[in-house]
Amino acid sequence: QVQLVESGGGLVQPGGSLRLSCAASGSILRFNGMGWYRQAPGKQRELVAGITRGGSTDYADPVKGRFTISRDNAKNSVYLQMNSLKPEDTAVYYCNTWPFHAGFWGQGTQVTVSS
């Protein structure tokens, strides 16, 4: 079991940037991969980006070239740098293992992109 706590969300104007952080209660090296997911109002939760234990990454098409996922194993943390934000990026962002574990969802952090 692991507890995941997301932070760093907020209100940002289109074109702006945010950096999300995810702190795990234990070692993330136990898992093959870690990911960031998001859920917009009225939509299903979707994978945004994933990073393997070895550092390989994968991104959803809408965020490629704008978002960067990274991890710090020593700090048991995962990050999501989001640049050139668009209104359609508005959602609650969650971290979880990749693929996700149903029992690991946290509260998420709200990201709102609006002028």
PDB file of C-alpha atoms in Angstrom:
ATOM      1  CA  GLN A   1       0.000   0.000   0.000  1.00  0.00           C
ATOM      2  CA  VAL A   2       1.114   3.552  -0.611  1.00  0.00           C
ATOM      3  CA  GLN A   3      -0.342   6.991  -0.009  1.00  0.00           C
ATOM      4  CA  LEU A   4       0.091   9.581  -2.730  1.00  0.00           C
ATOM      5  CA  VAL A   5      -0.333  13.299  -2.105  1.00  0.00           C
ATOM      6  CA  GLU A   6      -0.555  15.689  -5.028  1.00  0.00           C
ATOM      7  CA  SER A   7       0.164  19.416  -4.847  1.00  0.00           C
ATOM      8  CA  GLY A   8       0.998  22.390  -7.024  1.00  0.00           C
ATOM      9  CA  GLY A   9      -2.280  23.002  -8.814  1.00  0.00           C
ATOM     10  CA  GLY A  10      -3.935  26.363  -9.170  1.00  0.00           C
ATOM     11  CA  LEU A  11      -5.390  28.953 -11.489  1.00  0.00           C
ATOM     12  CA  VAL A  12      -3.208  29.954 -14.424  1.00  0.00           C
ATOM     13  CA  GLN A  13      -3.747  31.926 -17.607  1.00  0.00           C
ATOM     14  CA  PRO A  14      -3.557  30.267 -21.013  1.00  0.00           C
ATOM     15  CA  GLY A  15       0.065  29.930 -22.037  1.00  0.00           C
ATOM     16  CA  GLY A  16       1.231  29.764 -18.448  1.00  0.00           C
ATOM     17  CA  SER A  17       3.069  27.040 -16.553  1.00  0.00           C
ATOM     18  CA  LEU A  18       2.605  24.954 -13.436  1.00  0.00           C
ATOM     19  CA  ARG A  19       4.659  22.254 -11.759  1.00  0.00           C
ATOM     20  CA  LEU A  20       2.786  19.492  -9.987  1.00  0.00           C
ATOM     21  CA  SER A  21       4.355  17.355  -7.285  1.00  0.00           C
ATOM     22  CA  CYS A  22       3.404  13.940  -5.964  1.00  0.00           C
ATOM     23  CA  ALA A  23       4.824  12.707  -2.679  1.00  0.00           C
ATOM     24  CA  ALA A  24       4.632   8.997  -1.904  1.00  0.00           C
ATOM     25  CA  SER A  25       4.579   7.547   1.615  1.00  0.00           C
ATOM     26  CA  GLY A  26       7.128   4.900   0.649  1.00  0.00           C
ATOM     27  CA  SER A  27       9.596   3.955  -2.010  1.00  0.00           C
ATOM     28  CA  ILE A  28       8.336   4.380  -5.555  1.00  0.00           C
ATOM     29  CA  LEU A  29      10.999   1.979  -6.764  1.00  0.00           C
ATOM     30  CA  ARG A  30       8.615  -0.813  -5.748  1.00  0.00           C
ATOM     31  CA  PHE A  31       6.555  -0.017  -8.812  1.00  0.00           C
ATOM     32  CA  ASN A  32       7.384  -0.542 -12.469  1.00  0.00           C
ATOM     33  CA  GLY A  33       6.145   2.933 -13.308  1.00  0.00           C
ATOM     34  CA  MET A  34       4.490   6.067 -12.013  1.00  0.00           C
ATOM     35  CA  GLY A  35       1.986   8.220 -13.853  1.00  0.00           C
ATOM     36  CA  TRP A  36      -0.024  11.401 -13.870  1.00  0.00           C
ATOM     37  CA  TYR A  37      -3.691  11.225 -14.736  1.00  0.00           C
ATOM     38  CA  ARG A  38      -6.409  13.825 -15.054  1.00  0.00           C
ATOM     39  CA  GLN A  39     -10.170  14.019 -14.981  1.00  0.00           C
ATOM     40  CA  ALA A  40     -12.064  16.915 -16.477  1.00  0.00           C
ATOM     41  CA  PRO A  41     -15.707  17.606 -15.589  1.00  0.00           C
ATOM     42  CA  GLY A  42     -17.999  15.134 -17.322  1.00  0.00           C
ATOM     43  CA  LYS A  43     -15.106  13.091 -18.705  1.00  0.00           C
ATOM     44  CA  GLN A  44     -13.353   9.879 -17.785  1.00  0.00           C
ATOM     45  CA  ARG A  45     -10.032   9.892 -16.011  1.00  0.00           C
ATOM     46  CA  GLU A  46      -7.186   9.606 -18.511  1.00  0.00           C
ATOM     47  CA  LEU A  47      -3.466   9.027 -18.468  1.00  0.00           C
ATOM     48  CA  VAL A  48      -1.468  12.190 -19.079  1.00  0.00           C
ATOM     49  CA  ALA A  49       2.091  10.922 -18.719  1.00  0.00           C
ATOM     50  CA  GLY A  50       3.965   7.920 -17.392  1.00  0.00           C
ATOM     51  CA  ILE A  51       7.539   7.203 -16.392  1.00  0.00           C
ATOM     52  CA  THR A  52       9.087   3.789 -15.851  1.00  0.00           C
ATOM     53  CA  ARG A  53      11.485   2.792 -13.094  1.00  0.00           C
ATOM     54  CA  GLY A  54      14.248   3.150 -15.663  1.00  0.00           C
ATOM     55  CA  GLY A  55      13.194   6.627 -16.720  1.00  0.00           C
ATOM     56  CA  SER A  56      11.428   5.930 -20.010  1.00  0.00           C
ATOM     57  CA  THR A  57       8.456   8.203 -20.565  1.00  0.00           C
ATOM     58  CA  ASP A  58       5.219   8.241 -22.497  1.00  0.00           C
ATOM     59  CA  TYR A  59       2.720  11.047 -23.026  1.00  0.00           C
ATOM     60  CA  ALA A  60      -0.844  11.435 -24.183  1.00  0.00           C
ATOM     61  CA  ASP A  61      -0.971  13.066 -27.604  1.00  0.00           C
ATOM     62  CA  PRO A  62      -2.655  16.311 -26.400  1.00  0.00           C
ATOM     63  CA  VAL A  63       0.238  17.099 -24.035  1.00  0.00           C
ATOM     64  CA  LYS A  64       3.247  15.961 -26.045  1.00  0.00           C
ATOM     65  CA  GLY A  65       5.828  18.691 -26.304  1.00  0.00           C
ATOM     66  CA  ARG A  66       4.220  20.710 -23.504  1.00  0.00           C
ATOM     67  CA  PHE A  67       4.347  18.473 -20.411  1.00  0.00           C
ATOM     68  CA  THR A  68       7.341  16.729 -18.868  1.00  0.00           C
ATOM     69  CA  ILE A  69       7.175  13.993 -16.249  1.00  0.00           C
ATOM     70  CA  SER A  70      10.110  13.303 -13.960  1.00  0.00           C
ATOM     71  CA  ARG A  71      10.865  11.402 -10.788  1.00  0.00           C
ATOM     72  CA  ASP A  72      13.206  11.665  -7.816  1.00  0.00           C
ATOM     73  CA  ASN A  73      13.550   8.198  -6.321  1.00  0.00           C
ATOM     74  CA  ALA A  74      15.508   9.488  -3.332  1.00  0.00           C
ATOM     75  CA  LYS A  75      12.596  11.768  -2.415  1.00  0.00           C
ATOM     76  CA  ASN A  76       9.896   9.262  -3.382  1.00  0.00           C
ATOM     77  CA  SER A  77       8.408  11.945  -5.589  1.00  0.00           C
ATOM     78  CA  VAL A  78       7.075  12.379  -9.089  1.00  0.00           C
ATOM     79  CA  TYR A  79       6.659  15.687 -10.885  1.00  0.00           C
ATOM     80  CA  LEU A  80       4.763  17.056 -13.859  1.00  0.00           C
ATOM     81  CA  GLN A  81       6.030  20.233 -15.478  1.00  0.00           C
ATOM     82  CA  MET A  82       3.234  21.745 -17.540  1.00  0.00           C
ATOM     83  CA  ASN A  83       4.007  24.502 -20.027  1.00  0.00           C
ATOM     84  CA  SER A  84       1.921  26.319 -22.637  1.00  0.00           C
ATOM     85  CA  LEU A  85      -1.217  25.436 -20.740  1.00  0.00           C
ATOM     86  CA  LYS A  86      -4.536  25.516 -22.544  1.00  0.00           C
ATOM     87  CA  PRO A  87      -8.103  25.814 -21.228  1.00  0.00           C
ATOM     88  CA  GLU A  88      -8.668  22.184 -22.213  1.00  0.00           C
ATOM     89  CA  ASP A  89      -5.990  21.178 -19.690  1.00  0.00           C
ATOM     90  CA  THR A  90      -8.391  22.186 -16.907  1.00  0.00           C
ATOM     91  CA  ALA A  91      -8.960  19.120 -14.728  1.00  0.00           C
ATOM     92  CA  VAL A  92      -8.170  17.478 -11.428  1.00  0.00           C
ATOM     93  CA  TYR A  93      -4.725  15.900 -11.720  1.00  0.00           C
ATOM     94  CA  TYR A  94      -3.813  12.704  -9.883  1.00  0.00           C
ATOM     95  CA  CYS A  95      -0.708  10.621  -9.579  1.00  0.00           C
ATOM     96  CA  ASN A  96      -0.761   6.860  -9.303  1.00  0.00           C
ATOM     97  CA  THR A  97       1.287   3.921 -10.383  1.00  0.00           C
ATOM     98  CA  TRP A  98       1.509   3.224 -14.104  1.00  0.00           C
ATOM     99  CA  PRO A  99      -0.568   1.278 -14.854  1.00  0.00           C
ATOM    100  CA  PHE A 100      -2.755   2.579 -12.077  1.00  0.00           C
ATOM    101  CA  HIS A 101      -3.784   0.762  -8.927  1.00  0.00           C
ATOM    102  CA  ALA A 102      -7.423   1.382  -8.004  1.00  0.00           C
ATOM    103  CA  GLY A 103      -6.637   1.612  -4.314  1.00  0.00           C
ATOM    104  CA  PHE A 104      -3.962   4.293  -4.647  1.00  0.00           C
ATOM    105  CA  TRP A 105      -5.983   7.282  -5.828  1.00  0.00           C
ATOM    106  CA  GLY A 106      -5.455  10.399  -3.744  1.00  0.00           C
ATOM    107  CA  GLN A 107      -7.369  13.652  -3.574  1.00  0.00           C
ATOM    108  CA  GLY A 108      -5.752  15.122  -6.634  1.00  0.00           C
ATOM    109  CA  THR A 109      -4.913  18.735  -7.308  1.00  0.00           C
ATOM    110  CA  GLN A 110      -7.099  21.121  -9.304  1.00  0.00           C
ATOM    111  CA  VAL A 111      -5.633  22.827 -12.339  1.00  0.00           C
ATOM    112  CA  THR A 112      -7.700  25.585 -13.909  1.00  0.00           C
ATOM    113  CA  VAL A 113      -6.551  27.331 -17.064  1.00  0.00           C
ATOM    114  CA  SER A 114      -8.568  30.450 -17.683  1.00  0.00           C
ATOM    115  CA  SER A 115      -8.153  34.109 -18.504  1.00  0.00           C
TER     116      SER A 115
END
